[in-house]
């Protein structure tokens, strides 16, 4: 899933303030945040493993391919050499049942009504996929309904589907949430910060819950925070999904995106004004609008079920081995993707996320060299993140180590190898008491926390820690800083933009022998300290009062051992 280095001018800097915000400070005082030594972390490990995992031999590490076999073999070999034990009851892997659905032979998307015959081309104007294991997908005569942001949030007394029977219809949905575009963090949907309601995953889940046959999100680069090229390549070709268990959630027939100009054409044909209705959709009490037009399309699907793998290693704790600190990173990437003009069609995924996977090994080695701490350290390389955090969701709903005995963790996704920085970027600042461990670790190298400058992009919901957070486990997601030693915030923002526009989720996310790894090594030392502190601490850090995940954690602690 999307993970990109934040490139936004004018990032907020809070200097050395305590990030856990007022809510946490009182409780933080009672937290046991022990002193720890720095780790002996190998830069050679980072370089060698990132280079190897992102080489063409690994073919972009698509789940269910030879690339997976090679990746799992490399990781188990390196975890063993680092002194870890197999994490899953004697096995290094946890099988993750997936299904791969590849759409093909796409008919145009037609939109018809009285005096209206519109036809749109797949990939250029729209993309569509089926989550259902049907060899044939057909959307027929499906009434189009504009449902604004497509949100049903009872706790915010907001329901864009109020009084609507969506059976057999197709929802046309805006991306992000109604607060998009505001400057402050105040508002019914946390102001500028995207809530989970803004994510495409939520939009499809809700449309399906409403009984819709189709769900089409209107693409716009800013509220989506990525261009059509990303949508086109991510929603085309083989798509992996979790195999559906017994009482799995309902599914639409088809989920997809349409380009904004296409949506404008459709609204015009319906005698409606998209921008006026988009403004109306920002207010509570917005009423969905039937467009009086019908959509239709069809395509065929190749279906393949297979088992992918999460790779798990553990460094058993000395005195409290049944308490776990977890490090996560996804090993998978996009495999073969839309070719670059030079014909290169391997999405090598060097930054995303060969770096994070290499970091798991480098940290495991360093902790191994330092000897076992009091609590156990878990290193979890998850699969199928690019298809919707599937490996992480599977682990979080089938945990090897009970979640109530999981103290918390650190997720690592995409180190942009841009040289040392004076700060780090905190995605989801002020959410939990883990910030106290982060602040302590930052003090040691005199760096400062910068709250994620693009809260509107919803990065906290876009990588593997989210699957754990959703189950209540406190998770930190910290990224490289933007305030680079060489060139400051300007250089950092430029690097982020360059990555997002030229390399992200494309064939050019490749290893570069000239990279300066000193910034990455700084960040790894930070993650080492935090992991070590958590593994020596007596405390069970929780989410701060009012955080969306606290209730889940409290319930899981109530029900289980540990926290
Ligand atoms: Zn990633």
XYZ file of C-alpha atoms and ligand atoms in Angstrom:
564
model
C 0.000 0.000 0.000
C 0.932 3.368 -0.432
C 3.714 4.520 1.591
C 5.691 7.474 0.481
C 8.089 9.849 2.042
C 6.256 12.958 2.884
C 7.194 15.821 0.670
C 5.419 18.948 1.799
C 6.867 22.408 2.095
C 6.374 24.195 5.363
C 6.441 21.106 7.577
C 5.578 21.876 11.169
C 8.488 21.576 13.582
C 7.754 21.262 17.216
C 11.411 20.995 18.228
C 12.105 18.902 21.265
C 8.560 18.983 22.685
C 6.868 15.913 24.101
C 4.830 14.407 21.273
C 2.347 12.526 23.381
C 0.355 15.741 23.821
C -1.395 16.783 26.986
C -3.583 13.680 27.217
C -0.629 11.361 27.794
C 1.815 13.429 29.795
C 0.316 12.642 33.220
C 0.227 8.910 32.656
C 3.650 9.035 30.941
C 5.301 10.101 34.184
C 4.591 6.638 35.582
C 6.014 4.902 32.539
C 9.179 2.874 32.992
C 11.429 4.159 30.171
C 14.818 2.567 30.994
C 18.275 3.691 29.835
C 19.795 1.431 27.145
C 23.093 1.198 25.284
C 23.316 1.791 21.540
C 23.386 -1.245 19.292
C 26.128 -2.454 16.957
C 24.137 -2.233 13.717
C 25.716 -3.297 10.446
C 25.496 -0.900 7.478
C 26.848 -3.727 5.276
C 23.799 -5.813 6.170
C 21.493 -2.970 5.128
C 23.287 -2.468 1.834
C 23.719 -6.133 0.911
C 20.186 -7.227 1.712
C 18.528 -4.171 0.139
C 20.602 -4.674 -3.005
C 19.810 -8.391 -3.198
C 16.061 -8.156 -2.463
C 15.658 -5.378 -5.048
C 17.686 -7.108 -7.737
C 15.961 -8.246 -10.931
C 16.445 -11.880 -9.779
C 13.759 -11.264 -7.143
C 11.463 -9.888 -9.850
C 9.782 -7.317 -7.627
C 8.906 -9.852 -4.874
C 5.276 -10.516 -5.831
C 3.500 -12.921 -3.416
C 3.046 -16.399 -4.894
C 5.969 -16.096 -7.316
C 9.590 -17.295 -7.475
C 10.412 -13.891 -6.009
C 8.593 -14.948 -2.820
C 10.459 -18.252 -2.598
C 13.816 -16.476 -2.875
C 12.832 -13.781 -0.366
C 11.610 -16.251 2.264
C 14.754 -18.359 1.835
C 17.001 -15.317 2.252
C 15.155 -14.059 5.333
C 15.103 -17.385 7.158
C 18.819 -17.820 6.468
C 19.597 -14.312 7.775
C 17.283 -14.588 10.807
C 18.958 -17.850 11.785
C 22.423 -16.343 11.345
C 21.365 -13.412 13.566
C 20.652 -15.888 16.366
C 16.854 -15.783 16.196
C 14.672 -18.839 16.731
C 11.879 -19.864 14.337
C 8.911 -17.797 15.511
C 5.943 -19.955 14.624
C 6.091 -23.053 16.831
C 9.337 -24.307 15.277
C 8.614 -22.867 11.835
C 10.061 -19.697 10.349
C 6.870 -19.024 8.435
C 3.141 -18.508 8.921
C 1.096 -19.598 5.927
C -1.245 -16.867 4.662
C -4.022 -18.187 2.418
C -4.503 -15.788 -0.487
C -6.416 -15.718 -3.715
C -5.112 -13.963 -6.796
C -7.651 -12.536 -9.224
C -6.467 -11.130 -12.545
C -9.020 -9.216 -14.572
C -8.817 -9.320 -18.396
C -10.842 -8.673 -21.559
C -12.375 -5.531 -20.107
C -15.434 -4.239 -21.908
C -15.813 -0.429 -21.894
C -17.641 1.096 -18.915
C -20.869 2.366 -20.420
C -23.175 4.916 -18.814
C -26.601 5.150 -20.376
C -29.917 6.921 -19.822
C -32.431 8.936 -21.771
C -30.345 10.584 -24.548
C -27.120 9.456 -22.883
C -24.683 6.901 -24.323
C -21.237 7.326 -22.741
C -18.432 4.793 -23.102
C -15.151 4.816 -21.192
C -11.909 2.925 -21.792
C -10.400 0.664 -19.154
C -7.102 1.865 -17.589
C -7.280 5.246 -19.413
C -10.631 6.436 -17.967
C -11.364 3.901 -15.265
C -10.058 0.796 -13.514
C -12.116 -2.000 -11.993
C -11.456 -5.197 -10.056
C -13.575 -7.933 -8.533
C -12.869 -9.204 -5.021
C -15.149 -12.153 -5.769
C -13.751 -15.462 -7.021
C -15.987 -15.250 -10.122
C -14.532 -16.139 -13.534
C -16.917 -13.615 -15.055
C -17.687 -10.185 -13.615
C -20.730 -8.406 -14.994
C -22.166 -5.122 -13.805
C -25.479 -4.652 -15.606
C -27.930 -1.786 -15.670
C -26.640 -0.584 -12.320
C -28.150 2.733 -11.251
C -25.522 5.334 -10.373
C -25.929 7.109 -7.034
C -23.617 9.900 -5.848
C -23.088 9.230 -2.118
C -20.689 12.063 -1.335
C -17.841 10.654 0.801
C -19.724 7.370 1.242
C -19.324 7.433 5.022
C -21.497 5.834 7.676
C -20.063 6.956 11.034
C -22.694 6.551 13.792
C -20.265 7.878 16.447
C -20.111 11.124 14.429
C -23.869 11.051 13.561
C -22.960 11.014 9.911
C -24.486 8.728 7.285
C -24.173 9.455 3.557
C -26.316 6.379 2.834
C -29.172 7.493 5.088
C -32.493 6.036 3.852
C -30.900 4.620 0.679
C -31.460 1.102 -0.676
C -28.231 0.486 -2.539
C -29.133 -3.045 -3.658
C -27.843 -3.573 -7.218
C -26.788 0.057 -7.552
C -23.361 1.598 -8.016
C -22.074 4.138 -5.508
C -20.057 7.053 -6.906
C -17.793 8.187 -4.076
C -15.412 11.015 -3.251
C -11.954 10.030 -1.918
C -10.668 11.270 1.477
C -13.123 12.640 4.087
C -15.350 15.743 4.375
C -12.697 17.723 6.225
C -10.216 17.456 3.350
C -8.810 20.875 2.493
C -9.206 22.403 5.955
C -6.054 23.757 7.561
C -6.554 22.894 11.214
C -6.822 19.517 12.910
C -10.296 20.457 14.160
C -13.487 19.255 12.467
C -16.063 16.423 12.355
C -13.372 14.187 10.744
C -10.277 15.436 12.587
C -9.800 18.381 10.216
C -6.789 18.157 7.943
C -5.801 14.657 9.198
C -7.412 11.895 7.120
C -9.480 9.444 9.168
C -9.862 5.792 8.174
C -13.152 6.887 6.587
C -11.084 8.643 3.930
C -9.320 5.502 2.788
C -10.355 3.638 -0.394
C -10.437 0.406 1.616
C -13.142 1.895 3.877
C -15.135 3.231 0.901
C -15.372 -0.238 -0.699
C -16.065 -1.958 2.658
C -18.954 0.448 3.394
C -20.454 0.309 -0.116
C -20.469 -3.500 0.167
C -22.072 -3.331 3.616
C -24.779 -1.146 2.026
C -25.467 -3.892 -0.546
C -24.109 -1.993 -3.566
C -23.258 -3.924 -6.751
C -20.550 -1.447 -7.687
C -18.374 1.180 -6.034
C -16.514 3.784 -8.099
C -14.252 6.303 -6.386
C -13.608 9.559 -8.225
C -9.838 9.997 -8.550
C -8.265 13.340 -7.873
C -4.539 13.517 -7.161
C -4.621 15.857 -4.170
C -7.296 14.241 -1.976
C -6.021 10.782 -2.999
C -2.408 11.945 -2.523
C -1.224 9.920 -5.542
C -1.602 10.279 -9.289
C -3.672 8.257 -11.773
C -0.475 6.377 -12.763
C -0.453 4.799 -9.282
C -4.149 3.900 -9.469
C -3.790 2.525 -12.986
C -0.790 0.321 -12.126
C -1.991 -0.750 -8.670
C -5.492 -1.728 -9.833
C -4.396 -3.531 -12.976
C -2.931 -7.019 -13.347
C -2.963 -9.707 -10.641
C -4.612 -8.613 -7.378
C -4.161 -10.604 -4.190
C -6.843 -10.892 -1.530
C -7.223 -12.835 1.682
C -9.102 -16.095 1.133
C -12.529 -15.565 2.579
C -13.503 -17.473 5.684
C -17.020 -18.568 6.729
C -18.765 -15.380 7.785
C -16.724 -13.072 5.635
C -17.910 -9.508 5.063
C -20.193 -8.828 2.046
C -18.597 -7.845 -1.296
C -19.654 -5.705 -4.238
C -19.527 -7.166 -7.756
C -16.926 -4.575 -8.780
C -14.791 -1.911 -7.112
C -12.923 0.707 -9.069
C -11.896 4.274 -9.780
C -12.907 6.768 -12.440
C -10.866 9.768 -13.551
C -12.309 13.143 -12.472
C -12.971 14.363 -16.056
C -14.960 11.147 -16.599
C -17.011 11.857 -13.468
C -17.631 15.431 -14.662
C -18.914 14.059 -17.980
C -21.267 11.650 -16.209
C -22.607 14.321 -13.808
C -23.125 16.730 -16.712
C -25.077 14.070 -18.616
C -27.155 13.634 -15.459
C -27.832 17.368 -15.347
C -25.768 17.645 -12.172
C -22.716 19.709 -11.234
C -19.958 17.583 -9.670
C -18.155 20.423 -7.922
C -21.374 21.863 -6.415
C -22.375 18.413 -5.151
C -18.850 17.790 -3.839
C -19.133 20.951 -1.761
C -22.555 19.891 -0.485
C -21.108 16.512 0.496
C -18.864 18.214 3.050
C -21.841 19.161 5.243
C -23.605 16.959 7.760
C -27.040 15.913 6.504
C -25.863 15.675 2.890
C -28.440 13.691 0.905
C -27.219 11.162 -1.687
C -28.194 11.948 -5.313
C -29.526 9.391 -7.797
C -27.957 10.326 -11.169
C -30.725 8.717 -13.230
C -28.139 6.887 -15.331
C -27.069 3.243 -15.438
C -23.578 1.776 -15.553
C -22.513 -1.476 -17.137
C -19.309 -3.316 -17.893
C -17.895 -6.808 -17.806
C -14.571 -8.579 -17.691
C -13.189 -12.058 -17.083
C -10.981 -13.158 -14.212
C -8.191 -15.683 -13.859
C -8.348 -17.021 -10.308
C -5.559 -18.701 -8.414
C -5.566 -19.616 -4.745
C -2.233 -20.053 -3.055
C -0.484 -19.726 0.265
C 1.907 -16.847 0.777
C 4.084 -16.543 3.857
C 4.806 -14.254 6.747
C 8.349 -14.842 8.046
C 8.752 -14.770 11.846
C 11.869 -14.892 14.004
C 12.088 -14.384 17.768
C 14.841 -13.507 20.242
C 13.474 -15.044 23.414
C 13.432 -12.781 26.473
C 15.516 -13.669 29.541
C 13.142 -12.939 32.450
C 9.736 -12.231 30.828
C 9.817 -14.299 27.622
C 6.006 -14.313 27.368
C 5.887 -10.574 26.815
C 6.596 -9.546 23.235
C 7.888 -6.437 21.445
C 7.168 -6.663 17.706
C 9.028 -5.244 14.690
C 7.185 -5.384 11.367
C 8.073 -4.713 7.726
C 6.490 -5.979 4.528
C 8.798 -7.993 2.227
C 6.481 -7.973 -0.788
C 6.203 -5.553 -3.662
C 4.412 -5.241 -7.016
C 6.350 -7.793 -9.127
C 6.122 -7.014 -12.836
C 4.312 -3.733 -13.457
C 3.515 -1.154 -16.154
C 6.739 -0.836 -18.126
C 8.814 2.349 -18.144
C 9.521 3.988 -21.537
C 12.827 2.028 -21.619
C 10.848 -1.239 -21.395
C 11.849 -1.987 -17.784
C 8.781 -3.705 -16.253
C 10.140 -4.953 -12.936
C 8.957 -2.932 -9.921
C 12.094 -3.705 -7.880
C 10.857 -2.037 -4.695
C 14.291 -1.069 -3.350
C 12.992 1.711 -1.094
C 9.542 0.106 -0.800
C 10.283 -2.060 1.081
C 13.571 -3.890 0.586
C 15.035 -1.296 2.973
C 12.518 -2.040 5.745
C 12.974 -5.792 5.301
C 16.754 -5.417 5.484
C 16.239 -3.322 8.623
C 14.477 -6.257 10.298
C 17.604 -8.377 9.764
C 20.032 -5.606 10.790
C 18.096 -4.973 14.040
C 17.824 -8.704 14.768
C 21.593 -9.053 14.354
C 22.276 -6.088 16.659
C 19.915 -7.324 19.389
C 21.402 -10.793 19.025
C 24.904 -9.370 19.539
C 23.726 -7.447 22.628
C 22.155 -10.583 24.121
C 18.563 -11.297 25.059
C 16.706 -8.505 26.906
C 14.008 -9.232 29.534
C 11.082 -9.438 27.120
C 11.084 -11.288 23.803
C 11.759 -9.453 20.536
C 9.734 -10.555 17.502
C 10.804 -9.808 13.917
C 7.881 -10.225 11.491
C 8.269 -9.824 7.721
C 4.717 -9.760 6.371
C 3.405 -10.549 2.918
C 0.937 -8.850 0.604
C 1.076 -5.382 2.138
C 0.742 -3.903 -1.325
C -2.584 -5.699 -1.742
C -4.102 -4.305 1.431
C -1.944 -5.220 4.421
C -3.068 -8.848 3.947
C -0.178 -10.580 5.720
C -0.403 -8.181 8.668
C -4.176 -8.556 8.900
C -3.811 -12.319 8.771
C -1.222 -12.305 11.593
C -3.236 -9.819 13.675
C -6.301 -12.048 13.412
C -4.247 -15.268 13.837
C -1.496 -14.087 16.190
C 1.306 -16.532 17.025
C 1.968 -14.509 20.194
C -1.218 -13.319 21.992
C -1.914 -9.656 21.272
C -2.617 -8.926 24.923
C 0.925 -10.148 25.642
C 2.292 -7.991 22.833
C 3.599 -4.818 24.476
C 3.700 -2.802 21.275
C 5.868 -2.385 18.233
C 7.568 -0.513 15.434
C 6.664 -0.733 11.753
C 9.275 0.056 9.089
C 8.116 0.837 5.574
C 10.320 2.507 2.958
C 13.515 4.198 4.078
C 14.262 6.971 1.622
C 18.059 6.818 1.613
C 18.645 10.567 1.597
C 21.488 11.227 4.087
C 21.364 12.311 7.745
C 18.559 14.503 9.098
C 18.047 16.700 12.159
C 14.583 15.285 12.768
C 12.349 12.281 12.210
C 8.801 12.287 10.886
C 6.185 10.824 13.205
C 3.125 9.366 11.471
C 0.245 9.409 13.952
C 1.863 11.667 16.584
C 0.221 11.825 20.025
C -1.678 8.576 19.610
C 0.001 6.500 22.301
C 2.456 6.384 25.194
C 5.018 4.894 22.824
C 5.842 8.517 22.101
C 7.566 8.690 25.479
C 9.985 5.954 24.348
C 10.481 7.743 21.034
C 11.217 11.060 22.777
C 13.747 9.414 25.070
C 15.468 7.725 22.140
C 15.551 11.000 20.199
C 17.116 12.873 23.105
C 20.133 10.581 22.800
C 20.955 11.758 19.281
C 19.678 15.290 19.781
C 17.102 15.040 17.040
C 13.537 16.311 17.059
C 10.161 14.772 16.195
C 8.261 16.387 13.319
C 4.590 15.504 13.131
C 3.720 14.055 9.738
C 3.360 17.129 7.489
C 0.656 15.451 5.393
C -1.934 14.192 7.864
C -4.466 14.570 5.034
C -2.887 11.594 3.272
C -3.836 9.187 6.066
C -0.456 7.463 6.234
C -1.240 5.924 9.641
C -3.827 3.730 7.865
C -1.573 2.732 5.002
C 0.975 0.297 6.313
C 1.187 -2.854 8.355
C 1.153 -1.341 11.841
C -2.471 -0.399 11.145
C -3.560 -4.047 11.157
C -2.133 -4.336 14.703
C -3.434 -0.960 15.850
C -6.914 -1.966 14.692
C -6.626 -4.893 17.133
C -5.450 -2.540 19.878
C -1.680 -3.143 19.863
C 0.138 0.219 20.253
C 2.346 0.698 17.202
C 4.879 3.354 16.288
C 5.328 4.447 12.727
C 8.265 6.783 12.384
C 9.817 7.838 9.133
C 13.039 9.485 8.066
C 13.159 13.190 8.706
C 12.733 15.955 6.188
C 15.117 18.429 7.777
C 18.252 17.076 6.090
C 21.694 18.009 7.414
C 22.620 18.771 3.808
C 20.067 21.250 2.470
C 17.493 21.337 5.255
C 13.732 20.937 4.748
C 13.939 22.120 1.166
C 16.258 19.267 0.237
C 14.122 16.815 2.184
C 10.924 17.925 0.494
C 12.577 17.806 -2.923
C 13.823 14.276 -2.283
C 10.324 13.189 -1.270
C 8.755 14.724 -4.356
C 11.373 13.190 -6.625
C 10.719 9.739 -5.107
C 6.951 10.083 -5.252
C 6.927 11.302 -8.846
C 9.675 9.168 -10.417
C 10.155 6.026 -8.389
C 7.217 5.251 -6.104
C 5.382 2.031 -7.157
C 7.189 2.074 -10.479
C 10.086 0.264 -12.247
C 12.553 2.972 -11.160
C 12.402 2.251 -7.436
C 15.828 0.644 -7.782
C 18.972 0.215 -5.672
C 21.592 2.932 -6.085
C 25.239 2.146 -5.297
C 25.880 5.849 -4.567
C 23.368 6.081 -1.761
C 24.555 7.667 1.525
C 23.250 5.302 4.249
C 24.262 7.391 7.272
C 20.739 8.803 7.686
C 19.186 5.353 7.563
C 21.718 4.102 10.143
C 20.743 7.000 12.423
C 17.071 5.959 12.163
C 17.923 2.297 12.744
C 19.781 3.198 15.923
C 16.645 5.023 17.043
C 14.490 1.941 16.367
C 17.075 -0.225 18.132
C 16.911 1.941 21.263
C 13.105 2.022 21.296
C 12.859 -1.758 20.841
C 15.444 -2.340 23.554
C 13.774 0.065 25.985
C 10.389 -1.581 25.470
C 11.973 -4.994 25.972
C 13.573 -3.913 29.267
C 10.632 -1.829 30.530
C 8.167 -3.034 33.171
C 5.422 -0.917 31.625
C 2.595 -1.654 29.174
C 2.281 1.594 27.190
C -1.307 2.239 26.057
C -3.077 4.510 23.584
C -3.786 7.969 24.888
C -7.214 8.906 26.210
C -9.635 9.519 23.349
C -7.587 7.648 20.764
C -9.615 5.547 18.305
C -7.804 2.321 19.334
C -7.762 2.652 23.152
C -11.095 0.959 23.762
C -10.013 -2.079 21.745
C -6.786 -2.354 23.743
C -8.508 -2.000 27.079
C -10.947 -4.751 26.084
C -8.162 -7.069 24.914
C -6.198 -6.468 28.133
C -9.358 -7.183 30.089
C -9.853 -10.469 28.283
C -6.257 -11.667 28.019
C -3.052 -12.116 30.000
C -0.286 -9.493 29.934
C -1.266 -5.873 29.385
Zn 5.499 -0.209 1.347
